[in-house]
């Protein structure tokens, strides 16, 4: 060690004193701010519990309402979940938000608070197209919050069946993807079921390249994913892993699950799968089209009251004659109702007959929507209102 002059020693020790002082001042500052955070946390916690107690009071009113109207009730259980009210609460949160937290992030916090409040009123059982870790699972959590009790189902038909049987209160099924188009199984599900659409949720599809702790990234021999996700990341895979075999499996959740016992494999899946199977996101947002979005429907038994920004879905079975579709669409235009989508499906078992799934803006209680639908009815063989429900808020 080199000798130091007395001046050098003095300088060093002065420096150390200043450092010590700086560190002490910084700690004092931090302690101070953290005390303030603790005080705010205390208030937030009390307020969240106050809110929860109010939700419990709402639950009592709902139960009393059912008891007082027992004769007219179609169900012996009160309906605790009110999607129209939730949409209004989330919209209000976003509208009054002043930051620095972004509107959508703030709404997500409230989404979770409401989820816990609803769970206090009555736990909600939600069937979704599984397995765990799929994008439909993510959509269910996004829509109902993490306090909901989510139940993975093997097929879309199973989701419909569980909700019909009452084992699940609501179901979540994919209905369309911005690059892959509609999910026919879901539309067909409505042809053989009397369930209603009670909500919608949109999810931007972001894919991650996932590995486990034991994965040897330099020796990868397989990449698992659902075939749609492999297709969505084709270009990225061609550039980054051109020589690794791509293996299509039944879902992204299944792809993630397989990594548990394989050190030479990776998976492509979303955030929920990464969290569910404790995997590391080696690369994120690897999808070739970053605006890829999937829309999901929430299915249930009840008719939903207007939220102020709603959609109505109908399915019509047209007469087999020239110009039938144009006739069906005329009342929408006449009553100023804007159609947001139309899909055609074969009307089984009739060969060469078709049904149209039509989505429009507005609630069925709105005079222009009900007038348009009343005018369409005599023009078609059959018309069923699938539901009026709040537009996706988040
Ligand atoms: O307003 C209600 O009906 C409630 O039950 C309260 C509440 C909430 O926490 O704000 C909870 C659940 C409902 O789905 C909607 C809203």
mmCIF file of C-alpha atoms and ligand atoms in Angstrom:
data_model
loop_
_atom_site.group_PDB
_atom_site.id
_atom_site.type_symbol
_atom_site.label_atom_id
_atom_site.label_comp_id
_atom_site.label_asym_id
_atom_site.label_seq_id
_atom_site.Cartn_x
_atom_site.Cartn_y
_atom_site.Cartn_z
ATOM 1 C CA UNK A 1 0.000 0.000 0.000
ATOM 2 C CA UNK A 2 1.435 3.443 -0.881
ATOM 3 C CA UNK A 3 2.167 5.967 1.838
ATOM 4 C CA UNK A 4 -0.154 9.021 2.006
ATOM 5 C CA UNK A 5 0.868 12.551 2.944
ATOM 6 C CA UNK A 6 -0.927 14.099 5.939
ATOM 7 C CA UNK A 7 -2.782 16.444 3.508
ATOM 8 C CA UNK A 8 -3.923 13.517 1.400
ATOM 9 C CA UNK A 9 -5.141 11.733 4.515
ATOM 10 C CA UNK A 10 -7.029 14.837 5.627
ATOM 11 C CA UNK A 11 -8.629 15.179 2.195
ATOM 12 C CA UNK A 12 -9.669 11.538 2.213
ATOM 13 C CA UNK A 13 -11.143 11.694 5.666
ATOM 14 C CA UNK A 14 -12.992 14.934 4.791
ATOM 15 C CA UNK A 15 -14.391 13.180 1.770
ATOM 16 C CA UNK A 16 -15.494 10.266 3.944
ATOM 17 C CA UNK A 17 -17.189 12.647 6.388
ATOM 18 C CA UNK A 18 -19.020 14.347 3.517
ATOM 19 C CA UNK A 19 -20.016 10.929 2.107
ATOM 20 C CA UNK A 20 -21.203 9.861 5.528
ATOM 21 C CA UNK A 21 -23.134 13.113 5.862
ATOM 22 C CA UNK A 22 -24.629 12.696 2.378
ATOM 23 C CA UNK A 23 -25.625 9.139 3.141
ATOM 24 C CA UNK A 24 -27.136 10.210 6.466
ATOM 25 C CA UNK A 25 -29.037 13.077 4.815
ATOM 26 C CA UNK A 26 -30.267 10.789 2.045
ATOM 27 C CA UNK A 27 -31.424 8.216 4.601
ATOM 28 C CA UNK A 28 -33.218 10.923 6.578
ATOM 29 C CA UNK A 29 -34.928 12.109 3.384
ATOM 30 C CA UNK A 30 -35.934 8.584 2.424
ATOM 31 C CA UNK A 31 -37.187 7.812 5.949
ATOM 32 C CA UNK A 32 -39.255 10.959 5.816
ATOM 33 C CA UNK A 33 -40.815 10.183 2.451
ATOM 34 C CA UNK A 34 -41.417 6.566 3.456
ATOM 35 C CA UNK A 35 -43.198 7.700 6.612
ATOM 36 C CA UNK A 36 -45.474 9.770 4.392
ATOM 37 C CA UNK A 37 -46.023 6.740 2.130
ATOM 38 C CA UNK A 38 -46.916 4.667 5.216
ATOM 39 C CA UNK A 39 -49.426 7.309 6.269
ATOM 40 C CA UNK A 40 -51.003 7.397 2.779
ATOM 41 C CA UNK A 41 -51.079 3.562 2.684
ATOM 42 C CA UNK A 42 -52.945 3.586 5.994
ATOM 43 C CA UNK A 43 -55.572 5.927 4.546
ATOM 44 C CA UNK A 44 -55.850 3.937 1.281
ATOM 45 C CA UNK A 45 -56.292 0.709 3.244
ATOM 46 C CA UNK A 46 -59.024 2.201 5.416
ATOM 47 C CA UNK A 47 -60.749 3.637 2.335
ATOM 48 C CA UNK A 48 -60.583 0.339 0.434
ATOM 49 C CA UNK A 49 -62.169 -1.409 3.406
ATOM 50 C CA UNK A 50 -64.810 1.356 3.603
ATOM 51 C CA UNK A 51 -65.530 0.716 -0.077
ATOM 52 C CA UNK A 52 -65.743 -3.030 0.552
ATOM 53 C CA UNK A 53 -68.247 -2.450 3.375
ATOM 54 C CA UNK A 54 -70.401 -0.385 0.984
ATOM 55 C CA UNK A 55 -70.276 -3.239 -1.556
ATOM 56 C CA UNK A 56 -71.456 -5.558 1.241
ATOM 57 C CA UNK A 57 -74.387 -3.188 1.837
ATOM 58 C CA UNK A 58 -75.196 -3.350 -1.890
ATOM 59 C CA UNK A 59 -75.176 -7.155 -1.568
ATOM 60 C CA UNK A 60 -77.720 -6.982 1.266
ATOM 61 C CA UNK A 61 -80.009 -4.806 -0.889
ATOM 62 C CA UNK A 62 -79.697 -7.278 -3.787
ATOM 63 C CA UNK A 63 -80.603 -10.194 -1.491
ATOM 64 C CA UNK A 64 -83.576 -8.310 -0.022
ATOM 65 C CA UNK A 65 -84.739 -7.363 -3.496
ATOM 66 C CA UNK A 66 -84.745 -11.018 -4.488
ATOM 67 C CA UNK A 67 -86.582 -12.020 -1.291
ATOM 68 C CA UNK A 68 -89.234 -9.335 -1.909
ATOM 69 C CA UNK A 69 -89.688 -10.386 -5.523
ATOM 70 C CA UNK A 70 -89.367 -14.128 -4.988
ATOM 71 C CA UNK A 71 -92.525 -14.883 -6.947
ATOM 72 C CA UNK A 72 -91.272 -13.102 -10.072
ATOM 73 C CA UNK A 73 -87.642 -14.258 -9.775
ATOM 74 C CA UNK A 74 -86.324 -16.703 -12.347
ATOM 75 C CA UNK A 75 -83.342 -17.646 -10.194
ATOM 76 C CA UNK A 76 -83.033 -18.305 -6.482
ATOM 77 C CA UNK A 77 -79.654 -16.541 -6.320
ATOM 78 C CA UNK A 78 -79.309 -12.775 -6.522
ATOM 79 C CA UNK A 79 -77.208 -11.383 -9.384
ATOM 80 C CA UNK A 80 -74.241 -9.725 -7.739
ATOM 81 C CA UNK A 81 -72.112 -9.073 -10.834
ATOM 82 C CA UNK A 82 -73.240 -5.881 -12.615
ATOM 83 C CA UNK A 83 -71.134 -5.345 -15.744
ATOM 84 C CA UNK A 84 -72.881 -2.074 -16.659
ATOM 85 C CA UNK A 85 -72.004 -0.566 -13.256
ATOM 86 C CA UNK A 86 -68.405 -1.845 -13.463
ATOM 87 C CA UNK A 87 -68.002 -0.257 -16.902
ATOM 88 C CA UNK A 88 -69.324 3.054 -15.527
ATOM 89 C CA UNK A 89 -66.975 2.934 -12.521
ATOM 90 C CA UNK A 90 -63.932 2.224 -14.713
ATOM 91 C CA UNK A 91 -64.864 4.943 -17.214
ATOM 92 C CA UNK A 92 -65.299 7.474 -14.387
ATOM 93 C CA UNK A 93 -61.884 6.506 -12.958
ATOM 94 C CA UNK A 94 -60.250 7.174 -16.325
ATOM 95 C CA UNK A 95 -62.111 10.420 -16.927
ATOM 96 C CA UNK A 96 -61.240 12.017 -13.597
ATOM 97 C CA UNK A 97 -57.647 10.754 -13.520
ATOM 98 C CA UNK A 98 -55.001 13.488 -13.370
ATOM 99 C CA UNK A 99 -51.838 11.356 -13.282
ATOM 100 C CA UNK A 100 -48.947 10.765 -12.933
ATOM 101 C CA UNK A 101 -50.395 7.231 -13.110
ATOM 102 C CA UNK A 102 -51.718 6.591 -16.664
ATOM 103 C CA UNK A 103 -55.535 6.363 -17.044
ATOM 104 C CA UNK A 104 -55.528 2.711 -18.035
ATOM 105 C CA UNK A 105 -53.138 1.659 -15.263
ATOM 106 C CA UNK A 106 -55.292 3.508 -12.721
ATOM 107 C CA UNK A 107 -58.400 1.783 -14.079
ATOM 108 C CA UNK A 108 -56.641 -1.579 -13.730
ATOM 109 C CA UNK A 109 -56.008 -0.858 -10.044
ATOM 110 C CA UNK A 110 -59.706 -0.112 -9.583
ATOM 111 C CA UNK A 111 -60.538 -3.218 -11.628
ATOM 112 C CA UNK A 112 -58.753 -5.268 -8.952
ATOM 113 C CA UNK A 113 -60.385 -3.380 -6.077
ATOM 114 C CA UNK A 114 -63.845 -4.010 -7.574
ATOM 115 C CA UNK A 115 -62.934 -7.636 -8.169
ATOM 116 C CA UNK A 116 -62.157 -8.061 -4.471
ATOM 117 C CA UNK A 117 -65.351 -6.190 -3.485
ATOM 118 C CA UNK A 118 -67.460 -8.426 -5.740
ATOM 119 C CA UNK A 119 -65.734 -11.487 -4.297
ATOM 120 C CA UNK A 120 -66.842 -10.318 -0.835
ATOM 121 C CA UNK A 121 -70.436 -10.069 -2.091
ATOM 122 C CA UNK A 122 -70.221 -13.553 -3.638
ATOM 123 C CA UNK A 123 -67.282 -15.479 -5.142
ATOM 124 C CA UNK A 124 -67.600 -15.596 -8.947
ATOM 125 C CA UNK A 125 -66.901 -18.831 -10.835
ATOM 126 C CA UNK A 126 -65.737 -18.115 -14.379
ATOM 127 C CA UNK A 127 -65.243 -20.855 -16.988
ATOM 128 C CA UNK A 128 -62.743 -20.074 -19.742
ATOM 129 C CA UNK A 129 -61.168 -21.849 -22.693
ATOM 130 C CA UNK A 130 -58.094 -23.347 -21.013
ATOM 131 C CA UNK A 131 -55.671 -24.576 -20.026
ATOM 132 C CA UNK A 132 -54.296 -22.057 -17.555
ATOM 133 C CA UNK A 133 -51.885 -19.631 -19.156
ATOM 134 C CA UNK A 134 -53.800 -19.132 -22.418
ATOM 135 C CA UNK A 135 -54.775 -15.725 -23.749
ATOM 136 C CA UNK A 136 -58.395 -16.547 -22.871
ATOM 137 C CA UNK A 137 -57.228 -16.992 -19.258
ATOM 138 C CA UNK A 138 -55.574 -13.566 -19.473
ATOM 139 C CA UNK A 139 -58.816 -12.130 -20.904
ATOM 140 C CA UNK A 140 -60.854 -13.635 -18.029
ATOM 141 C CA UNK A 141 -58.501 -12.082 -15.458
ATOM 142 C CA UNK A 142 -58.481 -8.756 -17.296
ATOM 143 C CA UNK A 143 -62.276 -8.635 -17.336
ATOM 144 C CA UNK A 144 -63.148 -10.014 -13.887
ATOM 145 C CA UNK A 145 -59.933 -9.224 -11.969
ATOM 146 C CA UNK A 146 -57.744 -11.653 -10.081
ATOM 147 C CA UNK A 147 -60.153 -12.314 -7.224
ATOM 148 C CA UNK A 148 -62.424 -14.289 -9.592
ATOM 149 C CA UNK A 149 -62.303 -18.061 -9.380
ATOM 150 C CA UNK A 150 -61.324 -19.025 -12.949
ATOM 151 C CA UNK A 151 -62.021 -22.571 -14.192
ATOM 152 C CA UNK A 152 -60.134 -23.875 -17.274
ATOM 153 C CA UNK A 153 -62.237 -25.852 -19.798
ATOM 154 C CA UNK A 154 -60.947 -28.058 -22.605
ATOM 155 C CA UNK A 155 -63.214 -26.786 -25.370
ATOM 156 C CA UNK A 156 -65.448 -23.826 -26.211
ATOM 157 C CA UNK A 157 -68.427 -26.210 -26.079
ATOM 158 C CA UNK A 158 -67.457 -27.103 -22.490
ATOM 159 C CA UNK A 159 -67.445 -23.405 -21.548
ATOM 160 C CA UNK A 160 -71.002 -23.025 -22.891
ATOM 161 C CA UNK A 161 -72.073 -26.234 -21.146
ATOM 162 C CA UNK A 162 -70.658 -25.271 -17.723
ATOM 163 C CA UNK A 163 -72.390 -21.890 -17.820
ATOM 164 C CA UNK A 164 -75.665 -23.436 -19.001
ATOM 165 C CA UNK A 165 -75.503 -25.971 -16.177
ATOM 166 C CA UNK A 166 -74.766 -23.232 -13.632
ATOM 167 C CA UNK A 167 -71.473 -24.827 -12.543
ATOM 168 C CA UNK A 168 -69.859 -21.608 -13.738
ATOM 169 C CA UNK A 169 -71.682 -18.283 -13.454
ATOM 170 C CA UNK A 170 -70.079 -16.786 -16.577
ATOM 171 C CA UNK A 171 -67.854 -17.960 -19.402
ATOM 172 C CA UNK A 172 -65.084 -16.386 -21.481
ATOM 173 C CA UNK A 173 -64.535 -17.464 -25.100
ATOM 174 C CA UNK A 174 -62.469 -15.991 -27.955
ATOM 175 C CA UNK A 175 -64.553 -14.642 -30.839
ATOM 176 C CA UNK A 176 -62.201 -12.937 -33.269
ATOM 177 C CA UNK A 177 -58.558 -12.149 -33.883
ATOM 178 C CA UNK A 178 -57.457 -9.122 -35.872
ATOM 179 C CA UNK A 179 -55.163 -11.204 -38.091
ATOM 180 C CA UNK A 180 -56.767 -14.688 -38.012
ATOM 181 C CA UNK A 181 -60.480 -13.754 -38.271
ATOM 182 C CA UNK A 182 -63.493 -15.158 -36.400
ATOM 183 C CA UNK A 183 -63.583 -18.177 -34.115
ATOM 184 C CA UNK A 184 -66.322 -20.261 -35.733
ATOM 185 C CA UNK A 185 -66.761 -22.551 -32.719
ATOM 186 C CA UNK A 186 -67.829 -19.617 -30.596
ATOM 187 C CA UNK A 187 -70.371 -18.284 -33.104
ATOM 188 C CA UNK A 188 -71.748 -21.803 -33.609
ATOM 189 C CA UNK A 189 -72.027 -22.148 -29.821
ATOM 190 C CA UNK A 190 -74.770 -19.508 -29.827
ATOM 191 C CA UNK A 191 -76.789 -21.440 -32.421
ATOM 192 C CA UNK A 192 -77.302 -24.334 -30.039
ATOM 193 C CA UNK A 193 -77.467 -22.415 -26.757
ATOM 194 C CA UNK A 194 -79.796 -19.851 -25.221
ATOM 195 C CA UNK A 195 -76.945 -18.112 -23.360
ATOM 196 C CA UNK A 196 -76.517 -14.379 -23.794
ATOM 197 C CA UNK A 197 -73.536 -12.169 -24.482
ATOM 198 C CA UNK A 198 -73.094 -10.036 -21.365
ATOM 199 C CA UNK A 199 -69.741 -8.414 -22.124
ATOM 200 C CA UNK A 200 -66.693 -8.193 -24.329
ATOM 201 C CA UNK A 201 -62.988 -7.828 -23.669
ATOM 202 C CA UNK A 202 -60.156 -6.972 -26.007
ATOM 203 C CA UNK A 203 -56.636 -8.164 -25.456
ATOM 204 C CA UNK A 204 -53.547 -7.044 -27.386
ATOM 205 C CA UNK A 205 -51.689 -10.260 -28.137
ATOM 206 C CA UNK A 206 -48.061 -9.958 -27.049
ATOM 207 C CA UNK A 207 -45.894 -13.039 -27.331
ATOM 208 C CA UNK A 208 -42.843 -13.845 -25.196
ATOM 209 C CA UNK A 209 -39.979 -16.240 -25.825
ATOM 210 C CA UNK A 210 -39.981 -18.251 -22.600
ATOM 211 C CA UNK A 211 -37.346 -20.437 -20.995
ATOM 212 C CA UNK A 212 -37.133 -22.222 -17.646
ATOM 213 C CA UNK A 213 -34.346 -21.835 -15.103
ATOM 214 C CA UNK A 214 -32.826 -25.156 -16.247
ATOM 215 C CA UNK A 215 -33.056 -24.359 -20.015
ATOM 216 C CA UNK A 216 -29.734 -24.478 -21.913
ATOM 217 C CA UNK A 217 -30.451 -21.623 -24.326
ATOM 218 C CA UNK A 218 -27.367 -22.405 -26.468
ATOM 219 C CA UNK A 219 -28.574 -25.965 -27.122
ATOM 220 C CA UNK A 220 -32.245 -25.414 -27.942
ATOM 221 C CA UNK A 221 -33.732 -28.109 -30.143
ATOM 222 C CA UNK A 222 -37.486 -27.303 -29.898
ATOM 223 C CA UNK A 223 -39.785 -24.325 -29.630
ATOM 224 C CA UNK A 224 -43.348 -25.089 -28.506
ATOM 225 C CA UNK A 225 -46.423 -22.971 -29.058
ATOM 226 C CA UNK A 226 -49.956 -23.019 -30.432
ATOM 227 C CA UNK A 227 -49.855 -23.030 -34.243
ATOM 228 C CA UNK A 228 -51.455 -19.558 -34.405
ATOM 229 C CA UNK A 229 -48.770 -18.107 -32.135
ATOM 230 C CA UNK A 230 -45.999 -19.800 -34.142
ATOM 231 C CA UNK A 231 -47.538 -18.216 -37.263
ATOM 232 C CA UNK A 232 -47.708 -14.810 -35.539
ATOM 233 C CA UNK A 233 -43.958 -14.961 -34.759
ATOM 234 C CA UNK A 234 -42.791 -16.634 -37.990
ATOM 235 C CA UNK A 235 -40.540 -13.838 -39.188
ATOM 236 C CA UNK A 236 -38.948 -13.308 -35.766
ATOM 237 C CA UNK A 237 -38.266 -17.054 -35.487
ATOM 238 C CA UNK A 238 -36.785 -17.176 -39.018
ATOM 239 C CA UNK A 239 -34.337 -14.443 -38.042
ATOM 240 C CA UNK A 240 -33.487 -15.542 -34.506
ATOM 241 C CA UNK A 241 -33.909 -19.331 -34.381
ATOM 242 C CA UNK A 242 -33.959 -20.467 -38.038
ATOM 243 C CA UNK A 243 -32.683 -23.967 -37.278
ATOM 244 C CA UNK A 244 -34.678 -24.880 -34.208
ATOM 245 C CA UNK A 245 -37.673 -27.173 -34.731
ATOM 246 C CA UNK A 246 -41.083 -25.490 -34.162
ATOM 247 C CA UNK A 247 -43.601 -27.805 -32.514
ATOM 248 C CA UNK A 248 -47.307 -26.901 -32.543
ATOM 249 C CA UNK A 249 -49.188 -27.949 -29.379
ATOM 250 C CA UNK A 250 -52.823 -27.559 -28.276
ATOM 251 C CA UNK A 251 -52.362 -24.188 -26.514
ATOM 252 C CA UNK A 252 -49.757 -21.686 -25.352
ATOM 253 C CA UNK A 253 -50.416 -22.795 -21.787
ATOM 254 C CA UNK A 254 -49.535 -26.372 -22.762
ATOM 255 C CA UNK A 255 -46.364 -25.104 -24.498
ATOM 256 C CA UNK A 256 -45.270 -23.375 -21.293
ATOM 257 C CA UNK A 257 -46.152 -26.400 -19.163
ATOM 258 C CA UNK A 258 -43.869 -28.649 -21.243
ATOM 259 C CA UNK A 259 -40.729 -26.707 -20.306
ATOM 260 C CA UNK A 260 -40.885 -28.094 -16.786
ATOM 261 C CA UNK A 261 -39.223 -31.374 -17.755
ATOM 262 C CA UNK A 262 -37.180 -30.333 -20.802
ATOM 263 C CA UNK A 263 -33.891 -28.427 -20.633
ATOM 264 C CA UNK A 264 -33.510 -28.142 -24.436
ATOM 265 C CA UNK A 265 -36.905 -26.531 -25.208
ATOM 266 C CA UNK A 266 -38.362 -23.038 -25.234
ATOM 267 C CA UNK A 267 -41.980 -21.867 -25.533
ATOM 268 C CA UNK A 268 -43.818 -18.944 -27.058
ATOM 269 C CA UNK A 269 -46.674 -17.707 -24.893
ATOM 270 C CA UNK A 270 -48.155 -14.679 -23.140
ATOM 271 C CA UNK A 271 -47.533 -13.132 -19.731
ATOM 272 C CA UNK A 272 -50.065 -15.226 -17.834
ATOM 273 C CA UNK A 273 -48.373 -18.466 -18.971
ATOM 274 C CA UNK A 274 -44.968 -17.055 -17.968
ATOM 275 C CA UNK A 275 -46.241 -16.228 -14.481
ATOM 276 C CA UNK A 276 -48.269 -19.428 -14.095
ATOM 277 C CA UNK A 277 -45.330 -21.737 -14.918
ATOM 278 C CA UNK A 278 -42.632 -19.522 -13.393
ATOM 279 C CA UNK A 279 -40.754 -19.025 -16.656
ATOM 280 C CA UNK A 280 -38.241 -16.375 -17.659
ATOM 281 C CA UNK A 281 -39.155 -14.006 -20.530
ATOM 282 C CA UNK A 282 -35.949 -14.153 -22.573
ATOM 283 C CA UNK A 283 -37.446 -11.951 -25.316
ATOM 284 C CA UNK A 284 -40.699 -10.004 -25.156
ATOM 285 C CA UNK A 285 -43.115 -8.708 -27.840
ATOM 286 C CA UNK A 286 -41.746 -11.058 -30.490
ATOM 287 C CA UNK A 287 -44.955 -11.052 -32.569
ATOM 288 C CA UNK A 288 -44.472 -9.883 -36.172
ATOM 289 C CA UNK A 289 -47.545 -7.617 -36.028
ATOM 290 C CA UNK A 290 -47.517 -5.560 -32.816
ATOM 291 C CA UNK A 291 -51.162 -4.446 -33.187
ATOM 292 C CA UNK A 292 -52.518 -7.998 -33.169
ATOM 293 C CA UNK A 293 -55.601 -8.077 -30.913
ATOM 294 C CA UNK A 294 -58.100 -10.756 -29.904
ATOM 295 C CA UNK A 295 -61.675 -10.028 -28.870
ATOM 296 C CA UNK A 296 -63.385 -12.279 -26.329
ATOM 297 C CA UNK A 297 -67.036 -12.563 -25.300
ATOM 298 C CA UNK A 298 -68.401 -12.983 -21.808
ATOM 299 C CA UNK A 299 -71.410 -15.297 -21.766
ATOM 300 C CA UNK A 300 -74.078 -15.638 -19.105
ATOM 301 C CA UNK A 301 -77.800 -15.878 -18.417
ATOM 302 C CA UNK A 302 -78.895 -12.352 -17.542
ATOM 303 C CA UNK A 303 -79.980 -9.358 -19.566
ATOM 304 C CA UNK A 304 -77.692 -6.391 -18.791
ATOM 305 C CA UNK A 305 -78.962 -2.851 -18.115
ATOM 306 C CA UNK A 306 -77.577 0.021 -20.236
ATOM 307 C CA UNK A 307 -74.176 1.418 -19.240
ATOM 308 C CA UNK A 308 -74.287 4.433 -21.555
ATOM 309 C CA UNK A 309 -71.875 2.936 -24.099
ATOM 310 C CA UNK A 310 -73.204 -0.399 -25.226
ATOM 311 C CA UNK A 311 -73.386 -2.825 -28.089
ATOM 312 C CA UNK A 312 -76.145 -5.201 -29.166
ATOM 313 C CA UNK A 313 -75.565 -8.517 -30.935
ATOM 314 C CA UNK A 314 -78.241 -10.372 -32.879
ATOM 315 C CA UNK A 315 -78.297 -13.504 -35.012
ATOM 316 C CA UNK A 316 -80.728 -13.700 -37.927
ATOM 317 C CA UNK A 317 -81.635 -16.513 -40.228
ATOM 318 C CA UNK A 318 -82.328 -15.013 -43.649
ATOM 319 C CA UNK A 319 -84.800 -16.157 -46.303
ATOM 320 C CA UNK A 320 -83.102 -17.878 -49.204
ATOM 321 C CA UNK A 321 -83.748 -15.165 -51.812
ATOM 322 C CA UNK A 322 -81.805 -12.555 -53.758
ATOM 323 C CA UNK A 323 -81.180 -9.295 -51.880
ATOM 324 C CA UNK A 324 -82.209 -10.752 -48.482
ATOM 325 C CA UNK A 325 -79.163 -9.358 -46.687
ATOM 326 C CA UNK A 326 -79.587 -5.862 -48.132
ATOM 327 C CA UNK A 327 -83.196 -5.814 -46.882
ATOM 328 C CA UNK A 328 -82.038 -6.863 -43.408
ATOM 329 C CA UNK A 329 -79.484 -4.046 -43.206
ATOM 330 C CA UNK A 330 -81.797 -1.257 -44.428
ATOM 331 C CA UNK A 331 -83.626 -0.747 -41.067
ATOM 332 C CA UNK A 332 -80.273 -0.231 -39.320
ATOM 333 C CA UNK A 333 -79.403 2.583 -41.665
ATOM 334 C CA UNK A 334 -82.964 3.999 -41.548
ATOM 335 C CA UNK A 335 -82.895 4.218 -37.732
ATOM 336 C CA UNK A 336 -79.313 5.530 -37.629
ATOM 337 C CA UNK A 337 -77.864 2.458 -35.925
ATOM 338 C CA UNK A 338 -74.254 1.765 -36.838
ATOM 339 C CA UNK A 339 -73.299 -1.827 -37.492
ATOM 340 C CA UNK A 340 -69.881 -2.746 -36.072
ATOM 341 C CA UNK A 341 -69.558 -6.222 -37.576
ATOM 342 C CA UNK A 342 -71.320 -8.900 -39.582
ATOM 343 C CA UNK A 343 -70.322 -12.569 -39.859
ATOM 344 C CA UNK A 344 -71.897 -15.347 -41.884
ATOM 345 C CA UNK A 345 -72.176 -18.976 -40.728
ATOM 346 C CA UNK A 346 -73.906 -21.963 -42.305
ATOM 347 C CA UNK A 347 -77.303 -22.610 -40.729
ATOM 348 C CA UNK A 348 -76.943 -26.261 -39.886
ATOM 349 C CA UNK A 349 -78.515 -28.752 -40.623
ATOM 350 C CA UNK A 350 -79.967 -26.895 -43.656
ATOM 351 C CA UNK A 351 -77.657 -27.115 -46.637
ATOM 352 C CA UNK A 352 -76.805 -23.774 -48.292
ATOM 353 C CA UNK A 353 -78.762 -21.725 -45.760
ATOM 354 C CA UNK A 354 -76.955 -19.058 -43.748
ATOM 355 C CA UNK A 355 -77.263 -17.107 -40.540
ATOM 356 C CA UNK A 356 -75.807 -13.643 -39.973
ATOM 357 C CA UNK A 357 -74.279 -12.491 -36.699
ATOM 358 C CA UNK A 358 -74.698 -8.719 -36.561
ATOM 359 C CA UNK A 359 -73.184 -6.395 -33.936
ATOM 360 C CA UNK A 360 -74.404 -2.818 -33.651
ATOM 361 C CA UNK A 361 -73.757 0.180 -31.440
ATOM 362 C CA UNK A 362 -76.375 0.919 -28.779
ATOM 363 C CA UNK A 363 -78.440 -0.934 -26.166
ATOM 364 C CA UNK A 364 -81.650 -2.764 -27.022
ATOM 365 C CA UNK A 365 -83.461 -0.358 -24.656
ATOM 366 C CA UNK A 366 -82.463 2.555 -26.932
ATOM 367 C CA UNK A 367 -85.497 3.488 -29.108
ATOM 368 C CA UNK A 368 -83.532 3.483 -32.390
ATOM 369 C CA UNK A 369 -81.998 0.045 -31.734
ATOM 370 C CA UNK A 370 -85.296 -1.554 -30.704
ATOM 371 C CA UNK A 371 -87.092 0.064 -33.677
ATOM 372 C CA UNK A 372 -84.455 -1.233 -36.123
ATOM 373 C CA UNK A 373 -84.708 -4.744 -34.693
ATOM 374 C CA UNK A 374 -88.529 -4.609 -34.770
ATOM 375 C CA UNK A 375 -88.329 -3.677 -38.469
ATOM 376 C CA UNK A 376 -85.869 -6.503 -39.249
ATOM 377 C CA UNK A 377 -88.001 -9.205 -37.581
ATOM 378 C CA UNK A 378 -90.677 -9.551 -40.294
ATOM 379 C CA UNK A 379 -87.966 -9.710 -42.979
ATOM 380 C CA UNK A 380 -86.263 -12.865 -41.661
ATOM 381 C CA UNK A 381 -87.081 -16.485 -40.820
ATOM 382 C CA UNK A 382 -85.764 -16.086 -37.290
ATOM 383 C CA UNK A 383 -84.100 -13.390 -35.182
ATOM 384 C CA UNK A 384 -82.580 -13.777 -31.738
ATOM 385 C CA UNK A 385 -81.124 -11.026 -29.606
ATOM 386 C CA UNK A 386 -77.869 -12.427 -28.250
ATOM 387 C CA UNK A 387 -77.466 -9.580 -25.803
ATOM 388 C CA UNK A 388 -76.832 -5.925 -25.083
ATOM 389 C CA UNK A 389 -73.663 -5.324 -23.118
ATOM 390 C CA UNK A 390 -71.118 -2.600 -22.256
ATOM 391 C CA UNK A 391 -68.381 -1.905 -24.783
ATOM 392 C CA UNK A 392 -64.957 -3.000 -23.556
ATOM 393 C CA UNK A 393 -63.523 -0.243 -21.327
ATOM 394 C CA UNK A 394 -59.966 -1.496 -20.768
HETATM 395 O O1 LIG B 1 -72.827 -1.558 -7.554
HETATM 396 C C1 LIG B 1 -72.971 -2.746 -7.337
HETATM 397 O O2 LIG B 1 -73.982 -3.374 -7.732
HETATM 398 C C2 LIG B 1 -71.964 -3.497 -6.593
HETATM 399 O O3 LIG B 1 -72.170 -4.657 -6.305
HETATM 400 C C3 LIG B 1 -70.664 -2.856 -6.248
HETATM 401 C C4 LIG B 1 -69.583 -3.183 -7.258
HETATM 402 C C5 LIG B 1 -68.331 -2.319 -6.899
HETATM 403 O O4 LIG B 1 -67.462 -2.812 -6.215
HETATM 404 O O5 LIG B 1 -68.344 -1.136 -7.279
HETATM 405 C C6 LIG B 1 -69.208 -4.612 -7.151
HETATM 406 C C7 LIG B 1 -69.673 -5.545 -8.032
HETATM 407 C C8 LIG B 1 -70.513 -5.221 -9.160
HETATM 408 O O6 LIG B 1 -70.207 -6.007 -10.265
HETATM 409 C C9 LIG B 1 -70.510 -3.802 -9.480
HETATM 410 C C10 LIG B 1 -70.024 -2.879 -8.620
#
